[in-house]
Backbone as numpy.savetxt, mean C-alpha at the origin, in Angstrom:
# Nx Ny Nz CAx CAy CAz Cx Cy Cz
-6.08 17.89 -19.01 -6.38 16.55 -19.52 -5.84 15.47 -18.60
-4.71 15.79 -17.74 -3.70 14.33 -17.08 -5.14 14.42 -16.07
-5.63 15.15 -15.39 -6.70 14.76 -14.39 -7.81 13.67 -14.83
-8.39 13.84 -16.23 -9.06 12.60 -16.45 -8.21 11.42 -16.39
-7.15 11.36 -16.48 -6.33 9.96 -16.61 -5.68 9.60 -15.10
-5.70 10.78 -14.14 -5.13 10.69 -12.75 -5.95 10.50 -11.83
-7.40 10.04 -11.86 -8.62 9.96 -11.01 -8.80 8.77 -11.56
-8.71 8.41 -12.67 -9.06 6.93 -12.61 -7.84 5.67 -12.43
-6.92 6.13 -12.57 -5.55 5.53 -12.49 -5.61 5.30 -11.02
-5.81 6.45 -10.18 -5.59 6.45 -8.77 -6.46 5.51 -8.03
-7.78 5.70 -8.56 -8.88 4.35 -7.86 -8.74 2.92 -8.62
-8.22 2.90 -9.62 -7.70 1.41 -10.13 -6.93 0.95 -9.50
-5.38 1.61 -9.00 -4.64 1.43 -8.50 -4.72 0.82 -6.71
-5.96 1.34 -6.14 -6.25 1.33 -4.71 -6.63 0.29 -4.86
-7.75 0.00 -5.70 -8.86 -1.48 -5.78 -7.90 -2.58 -6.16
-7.38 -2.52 -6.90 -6.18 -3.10 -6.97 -5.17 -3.67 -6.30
-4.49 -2.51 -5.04 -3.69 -2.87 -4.14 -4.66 -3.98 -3.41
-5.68 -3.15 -3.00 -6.88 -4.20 -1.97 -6.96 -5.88 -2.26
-6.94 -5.94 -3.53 -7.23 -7.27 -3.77 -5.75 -7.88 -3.98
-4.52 -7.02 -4.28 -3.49 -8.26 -3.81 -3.28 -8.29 -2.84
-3.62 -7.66 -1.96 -3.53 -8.01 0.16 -4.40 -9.41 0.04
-5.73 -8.87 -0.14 -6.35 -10.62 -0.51 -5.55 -11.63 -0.73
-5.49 -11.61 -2.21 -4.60 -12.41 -2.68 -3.67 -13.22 -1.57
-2.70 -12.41 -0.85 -2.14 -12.89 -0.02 -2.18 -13.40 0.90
-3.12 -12.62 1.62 -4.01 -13.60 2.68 -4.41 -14.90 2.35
-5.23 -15.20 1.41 -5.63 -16.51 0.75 -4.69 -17.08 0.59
-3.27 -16.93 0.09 -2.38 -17.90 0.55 -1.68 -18.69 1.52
-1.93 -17.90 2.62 -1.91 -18.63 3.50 -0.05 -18.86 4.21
0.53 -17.72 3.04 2.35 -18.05 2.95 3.12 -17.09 3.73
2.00 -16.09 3.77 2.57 -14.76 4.79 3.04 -13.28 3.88
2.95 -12.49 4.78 2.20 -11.13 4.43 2.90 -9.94 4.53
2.89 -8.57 3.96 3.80 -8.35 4.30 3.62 -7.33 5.41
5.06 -6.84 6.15 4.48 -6.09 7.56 3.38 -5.42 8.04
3.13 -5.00 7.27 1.91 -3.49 7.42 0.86 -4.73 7.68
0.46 -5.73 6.99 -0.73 -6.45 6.65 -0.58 -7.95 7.69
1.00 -8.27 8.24 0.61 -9.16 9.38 0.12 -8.37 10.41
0.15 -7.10 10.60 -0.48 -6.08 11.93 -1.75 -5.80 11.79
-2.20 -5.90 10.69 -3.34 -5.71 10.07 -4.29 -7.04 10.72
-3.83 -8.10 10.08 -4.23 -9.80 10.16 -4.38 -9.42 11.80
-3.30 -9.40 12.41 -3.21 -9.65 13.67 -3.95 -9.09 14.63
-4.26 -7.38 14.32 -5.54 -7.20 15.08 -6.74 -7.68 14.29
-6.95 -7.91 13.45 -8.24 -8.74 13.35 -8.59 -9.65 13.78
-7.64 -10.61 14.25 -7.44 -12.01 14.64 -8.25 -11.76 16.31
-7.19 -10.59 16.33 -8.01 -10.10 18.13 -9.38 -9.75 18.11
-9.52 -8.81 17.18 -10.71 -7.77 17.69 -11.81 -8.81 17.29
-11.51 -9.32 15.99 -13.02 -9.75 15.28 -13.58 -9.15 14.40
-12.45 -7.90 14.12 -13.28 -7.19 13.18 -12.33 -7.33 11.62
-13.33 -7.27 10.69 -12.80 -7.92 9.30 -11.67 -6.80 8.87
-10.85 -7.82 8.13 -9.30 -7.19 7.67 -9.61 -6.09 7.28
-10.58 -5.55 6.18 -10.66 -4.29 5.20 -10.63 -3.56 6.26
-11.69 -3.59 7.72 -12.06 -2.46 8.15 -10.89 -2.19 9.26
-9.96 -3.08 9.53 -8.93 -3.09 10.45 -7.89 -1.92 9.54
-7.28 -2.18 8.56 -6.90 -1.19 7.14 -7.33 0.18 7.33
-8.79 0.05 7.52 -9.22 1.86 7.35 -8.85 2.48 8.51
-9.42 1.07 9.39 -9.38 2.35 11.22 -7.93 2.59 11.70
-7.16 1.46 11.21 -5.71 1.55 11.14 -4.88 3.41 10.95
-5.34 3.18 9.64 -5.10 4.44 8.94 -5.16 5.65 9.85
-6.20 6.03 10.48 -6.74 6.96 11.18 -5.69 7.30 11.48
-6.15 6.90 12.96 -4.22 7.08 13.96 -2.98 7.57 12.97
-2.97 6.57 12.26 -1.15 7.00 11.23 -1.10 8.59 10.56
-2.65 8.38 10.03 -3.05 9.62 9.36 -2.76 11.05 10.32
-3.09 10.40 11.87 -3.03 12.00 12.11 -1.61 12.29 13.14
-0.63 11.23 12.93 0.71 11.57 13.41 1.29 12.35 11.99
0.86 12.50 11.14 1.28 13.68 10.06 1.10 15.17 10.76
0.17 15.15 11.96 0.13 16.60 11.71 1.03 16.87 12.54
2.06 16.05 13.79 3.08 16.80 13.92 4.26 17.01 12.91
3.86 15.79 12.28 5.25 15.91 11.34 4.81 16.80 10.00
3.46 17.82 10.20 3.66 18.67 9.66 3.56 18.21 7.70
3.02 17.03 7.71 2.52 16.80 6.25 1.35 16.93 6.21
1.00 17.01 4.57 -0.34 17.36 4.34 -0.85 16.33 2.97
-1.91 15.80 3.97 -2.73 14.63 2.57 -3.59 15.55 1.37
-3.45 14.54 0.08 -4.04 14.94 -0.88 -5.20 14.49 -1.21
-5.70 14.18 -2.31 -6.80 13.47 -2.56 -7.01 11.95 -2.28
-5.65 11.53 -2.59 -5.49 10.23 -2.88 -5.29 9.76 -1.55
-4.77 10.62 -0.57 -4.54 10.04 1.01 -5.50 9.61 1.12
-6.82 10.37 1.05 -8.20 9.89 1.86 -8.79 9.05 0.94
-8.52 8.87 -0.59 -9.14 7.80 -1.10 -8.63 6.29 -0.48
-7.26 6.84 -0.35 -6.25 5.39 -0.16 -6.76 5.14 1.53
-7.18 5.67 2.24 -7.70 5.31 3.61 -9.38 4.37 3.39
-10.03 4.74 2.57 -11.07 4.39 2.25 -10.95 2.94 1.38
-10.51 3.44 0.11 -10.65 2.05 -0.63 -10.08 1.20 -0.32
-9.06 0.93 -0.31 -7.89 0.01 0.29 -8.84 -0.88 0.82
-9.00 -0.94 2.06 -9.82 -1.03 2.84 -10.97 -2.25 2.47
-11.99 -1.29 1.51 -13.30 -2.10 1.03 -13.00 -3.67 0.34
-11.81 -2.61 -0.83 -11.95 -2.97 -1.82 -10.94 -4.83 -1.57
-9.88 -4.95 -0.20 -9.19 -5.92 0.32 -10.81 -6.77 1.00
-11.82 -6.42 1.69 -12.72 -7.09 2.00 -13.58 -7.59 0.86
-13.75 -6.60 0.04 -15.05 -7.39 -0.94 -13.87 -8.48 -1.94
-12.72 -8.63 -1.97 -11.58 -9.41 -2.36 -11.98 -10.91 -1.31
-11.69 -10.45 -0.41 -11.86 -11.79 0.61 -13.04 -12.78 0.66
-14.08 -11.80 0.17 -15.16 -12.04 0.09 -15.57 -13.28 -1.13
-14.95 -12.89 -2.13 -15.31 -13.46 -3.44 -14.40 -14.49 -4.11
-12.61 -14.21 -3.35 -11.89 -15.91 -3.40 -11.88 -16.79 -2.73
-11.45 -17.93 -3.45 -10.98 -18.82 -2.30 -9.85 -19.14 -1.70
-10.13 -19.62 -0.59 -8.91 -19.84 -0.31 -7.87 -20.98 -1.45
-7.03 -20.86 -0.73 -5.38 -21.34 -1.73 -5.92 -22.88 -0.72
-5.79 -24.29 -1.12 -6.05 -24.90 -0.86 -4.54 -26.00 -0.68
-4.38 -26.44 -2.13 -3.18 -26.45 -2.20 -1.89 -26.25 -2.29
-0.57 -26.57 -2.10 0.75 -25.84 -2.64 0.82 -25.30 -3.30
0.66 -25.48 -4.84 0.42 -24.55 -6.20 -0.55 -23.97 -5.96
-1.57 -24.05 -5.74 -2.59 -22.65 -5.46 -2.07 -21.48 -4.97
-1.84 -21.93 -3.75 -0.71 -21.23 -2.56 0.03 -20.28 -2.78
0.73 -21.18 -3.45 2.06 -20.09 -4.59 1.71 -19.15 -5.14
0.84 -19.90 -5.48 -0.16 -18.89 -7.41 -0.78 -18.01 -6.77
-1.64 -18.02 -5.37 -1.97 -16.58 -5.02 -0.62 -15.79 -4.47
0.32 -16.38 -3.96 0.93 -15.66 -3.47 1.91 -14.46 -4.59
2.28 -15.38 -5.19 3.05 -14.54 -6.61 2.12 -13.62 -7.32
1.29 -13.99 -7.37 0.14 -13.12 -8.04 -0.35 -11.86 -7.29
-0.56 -12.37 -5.95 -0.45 -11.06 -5.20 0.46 -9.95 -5.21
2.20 -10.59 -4.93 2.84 -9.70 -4.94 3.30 -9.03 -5.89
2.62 -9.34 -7.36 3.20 -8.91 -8.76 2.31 -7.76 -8.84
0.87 -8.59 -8.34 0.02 -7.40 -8.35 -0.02 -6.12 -7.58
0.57 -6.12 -6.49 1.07 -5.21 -5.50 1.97 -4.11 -6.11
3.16 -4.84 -6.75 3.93 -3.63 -7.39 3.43 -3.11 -8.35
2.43 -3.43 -9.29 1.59 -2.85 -10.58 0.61 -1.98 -9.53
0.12 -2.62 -8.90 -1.11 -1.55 -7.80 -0.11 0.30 -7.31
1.16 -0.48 -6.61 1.67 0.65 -6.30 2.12 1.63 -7.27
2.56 0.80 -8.17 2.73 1.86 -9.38 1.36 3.17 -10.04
0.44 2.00 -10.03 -0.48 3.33 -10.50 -0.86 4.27 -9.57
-1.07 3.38 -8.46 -1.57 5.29 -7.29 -0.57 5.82 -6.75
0.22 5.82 -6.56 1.96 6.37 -6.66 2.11 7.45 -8.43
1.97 6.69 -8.92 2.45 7.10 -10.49 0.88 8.49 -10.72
0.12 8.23 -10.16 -0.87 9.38 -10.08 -0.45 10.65 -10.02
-0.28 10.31 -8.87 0.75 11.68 -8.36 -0.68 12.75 -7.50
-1.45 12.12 -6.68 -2.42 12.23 -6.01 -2.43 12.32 -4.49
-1.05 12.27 -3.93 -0.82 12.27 -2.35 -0.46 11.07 -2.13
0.18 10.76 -1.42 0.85 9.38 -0.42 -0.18 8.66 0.25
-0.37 7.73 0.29 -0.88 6.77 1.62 -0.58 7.09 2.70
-1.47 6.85 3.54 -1.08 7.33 5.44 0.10 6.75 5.61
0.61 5.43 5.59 1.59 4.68 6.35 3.21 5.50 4.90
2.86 5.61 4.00 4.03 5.71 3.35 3.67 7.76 3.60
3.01 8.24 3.84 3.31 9.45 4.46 3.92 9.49 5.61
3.91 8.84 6.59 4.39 8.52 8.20 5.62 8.35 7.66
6.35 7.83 6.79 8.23 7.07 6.16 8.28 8.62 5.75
7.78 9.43 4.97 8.50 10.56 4.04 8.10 11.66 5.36
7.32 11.75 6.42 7.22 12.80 6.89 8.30 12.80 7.90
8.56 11.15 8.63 9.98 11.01 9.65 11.19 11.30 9.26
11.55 10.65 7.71 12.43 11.45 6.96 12.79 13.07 7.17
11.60 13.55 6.72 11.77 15.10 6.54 11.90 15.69 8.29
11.56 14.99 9.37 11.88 15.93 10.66 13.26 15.04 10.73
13.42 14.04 10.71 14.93 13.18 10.99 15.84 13.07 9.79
16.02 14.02 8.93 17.05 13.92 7.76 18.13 13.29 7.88
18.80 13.03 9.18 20.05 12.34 9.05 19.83 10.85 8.95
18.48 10.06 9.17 18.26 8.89 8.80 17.70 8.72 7.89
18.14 7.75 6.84 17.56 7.43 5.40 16.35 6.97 5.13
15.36 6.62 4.13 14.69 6.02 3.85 14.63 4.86 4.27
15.63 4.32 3.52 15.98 3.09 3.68 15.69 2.32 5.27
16.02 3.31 6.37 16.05 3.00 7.23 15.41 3.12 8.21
14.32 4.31 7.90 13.38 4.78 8.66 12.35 3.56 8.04
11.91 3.22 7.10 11.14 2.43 6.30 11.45 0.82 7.43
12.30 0.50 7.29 12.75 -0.72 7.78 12.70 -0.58 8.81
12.75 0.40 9.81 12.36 0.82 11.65 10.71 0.56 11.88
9.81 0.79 10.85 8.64 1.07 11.05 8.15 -0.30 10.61
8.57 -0.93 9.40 8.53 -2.21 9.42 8.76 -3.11 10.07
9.65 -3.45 10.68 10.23 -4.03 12.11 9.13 -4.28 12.95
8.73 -2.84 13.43 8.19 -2.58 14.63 6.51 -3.07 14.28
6.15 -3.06 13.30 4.49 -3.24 12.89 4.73 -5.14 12.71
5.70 -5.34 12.25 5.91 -6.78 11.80 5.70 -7.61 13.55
6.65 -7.12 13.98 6.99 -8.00 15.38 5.36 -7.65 16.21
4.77 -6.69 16.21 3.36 -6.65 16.61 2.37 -7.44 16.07
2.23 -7.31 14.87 1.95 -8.48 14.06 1.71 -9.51 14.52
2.96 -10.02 14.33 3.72 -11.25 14.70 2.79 -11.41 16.07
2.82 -10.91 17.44 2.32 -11.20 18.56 1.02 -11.42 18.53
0.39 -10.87 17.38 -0.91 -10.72 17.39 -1.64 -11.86 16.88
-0.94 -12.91 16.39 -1.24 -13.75 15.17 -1.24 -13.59 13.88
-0.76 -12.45 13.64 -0.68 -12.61 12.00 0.40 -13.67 11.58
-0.09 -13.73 9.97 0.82 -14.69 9.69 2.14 -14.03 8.76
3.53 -14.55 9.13 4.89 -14.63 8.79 4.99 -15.65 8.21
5.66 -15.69 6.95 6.19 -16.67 6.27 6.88 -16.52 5.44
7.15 -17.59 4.47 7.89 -17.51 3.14 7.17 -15.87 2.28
6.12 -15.64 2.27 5.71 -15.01 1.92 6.00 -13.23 1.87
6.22 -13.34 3.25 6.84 -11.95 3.99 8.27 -11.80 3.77
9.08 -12.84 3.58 10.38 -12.70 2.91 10.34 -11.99 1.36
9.55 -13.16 0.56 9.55 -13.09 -0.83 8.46 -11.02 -1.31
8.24 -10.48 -0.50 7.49 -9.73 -0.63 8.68 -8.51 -0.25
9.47 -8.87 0.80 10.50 -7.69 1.18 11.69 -7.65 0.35
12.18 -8.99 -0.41 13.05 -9.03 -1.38 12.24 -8.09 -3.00
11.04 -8.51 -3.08 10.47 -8.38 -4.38 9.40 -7.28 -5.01
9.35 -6.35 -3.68 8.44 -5.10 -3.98 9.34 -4.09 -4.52
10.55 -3.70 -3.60 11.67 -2.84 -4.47 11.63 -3.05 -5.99
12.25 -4.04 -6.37 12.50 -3.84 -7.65 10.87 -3.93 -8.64
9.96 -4.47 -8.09 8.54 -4.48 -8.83 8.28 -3.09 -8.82
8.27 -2.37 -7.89 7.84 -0.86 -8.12 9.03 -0.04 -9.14
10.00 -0.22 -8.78 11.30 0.10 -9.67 10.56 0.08 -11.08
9.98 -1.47 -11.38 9.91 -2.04 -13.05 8.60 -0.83 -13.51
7.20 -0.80 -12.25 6.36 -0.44 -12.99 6.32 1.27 -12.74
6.74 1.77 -11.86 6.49 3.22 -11.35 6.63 4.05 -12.67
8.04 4.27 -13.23 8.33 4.94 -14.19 7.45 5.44 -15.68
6.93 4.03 -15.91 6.14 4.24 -17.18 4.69 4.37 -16.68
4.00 4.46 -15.37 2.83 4.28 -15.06 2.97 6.28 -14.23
3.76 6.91 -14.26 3.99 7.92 -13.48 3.26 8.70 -14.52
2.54 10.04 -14.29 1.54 10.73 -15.32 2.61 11.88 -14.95
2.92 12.06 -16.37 3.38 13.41 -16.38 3.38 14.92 -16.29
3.92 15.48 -15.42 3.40 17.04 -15.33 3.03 17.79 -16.26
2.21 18.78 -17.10 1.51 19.17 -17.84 2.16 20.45 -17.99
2.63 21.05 -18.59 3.38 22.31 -18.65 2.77 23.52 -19.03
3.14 24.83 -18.26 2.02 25.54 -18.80 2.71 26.36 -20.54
0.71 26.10 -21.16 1.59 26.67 -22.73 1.96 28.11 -22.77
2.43 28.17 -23.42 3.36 29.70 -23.51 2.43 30.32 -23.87
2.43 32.17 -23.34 1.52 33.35 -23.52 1.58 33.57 -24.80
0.64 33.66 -26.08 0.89 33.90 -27.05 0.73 36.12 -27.12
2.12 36.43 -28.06 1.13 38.01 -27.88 1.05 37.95 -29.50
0.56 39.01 -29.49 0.48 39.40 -31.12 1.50 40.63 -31.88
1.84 39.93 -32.54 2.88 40.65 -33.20 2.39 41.57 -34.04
């Protein structure tokens, strides 16, 4: 039964993430790492954010196979939708015009971000490429933390970013202070629980 509730949770959750990247973009306040590198080769190539997201992915996707991880369902959904579902987003708002607009997408984005991560996370359907790349460096580099491998890879995508034209701002602060504890709030109660197997009945 959790599979009818873990296939649709998981593509809510993607379409979802997609459109608070939007969101953010339209504000205009700044973004967070993964998505100023994102911005930034688009800015270069010309080619639209969603599809910068997917082709992105690729590459990340296949430095797993030295590190020896393996995607699930949800990897290759999350390479795909993400993707669309951040373009047909771009497509259909507007931009943040004013200050309070501004804000209002921006907060809205990032609230929506931690509710997004919660459900395709809380699936329990496979990792995303880029958050597979953090748990697979972990697992060959155990003596460096999460914490810190996460923040190495961030760094390094941010400051590229950054060169590329993406945009840094208030935004990219308020997003690195405020995703921790947003995923913290929603992960737990949005996580689908393992299904246990029922006990062999015999006959007495």
């Amino acid at each position: 039964m959790s599979l009818y509730r873990r296939v649709p949770q998981l593509f809510a959750g993607l379409i979802l993430y997609g459109v608070s990247m939007a969101l953010m973009v339209e504000s205009g306040l700044g973004l967070n790492p993964w998505d100023v590198f994102h911005q930034g080769v688009s800015e270069v190539s010309g080619i639209s954010f969603g599809w910068v997201v997917l082709l992105t992915g690729v590459p990340v996707l296949l430095l797993w196979i030295p590190l020896r991880q393996r995607p699930g369902f949800g990897t290759v959904a999350n390479l795909v939708v993400v993707g669309f579902s951040a373009d047909a987003a771009l497509w259909a708002l507007p931009a943040g015009e004013s200050i309070p607009a501004r804000v209002g997408l921006l907060v809205g984005g990032i609230l929506l971000n931690g509710f997004a991560t919660g459900l395709y996370i809380g699936s329990r359907m496979g990792p995303g490429p880029r958050d597979g790349l953090m748990t697979g460096l972990h697992g060959r580099l155990p003596r460096l933390s999460i914490r810190v491998i996460r923040t190495g890879i961030e760094l390094f995508v941010l400051g590229a970013g950054f060169l590329l034209g993406g945009t840094v701002g208030v935004g990219t602060i308020a997003y690195a202070l405020a995703i921790g504890p947003l995923v913290h709030l929603f992960l737990p109660p949005l996580t689908v629980k393992e299904q246990k197997p029922e006990p062999v009945r015999t006959r007495q």
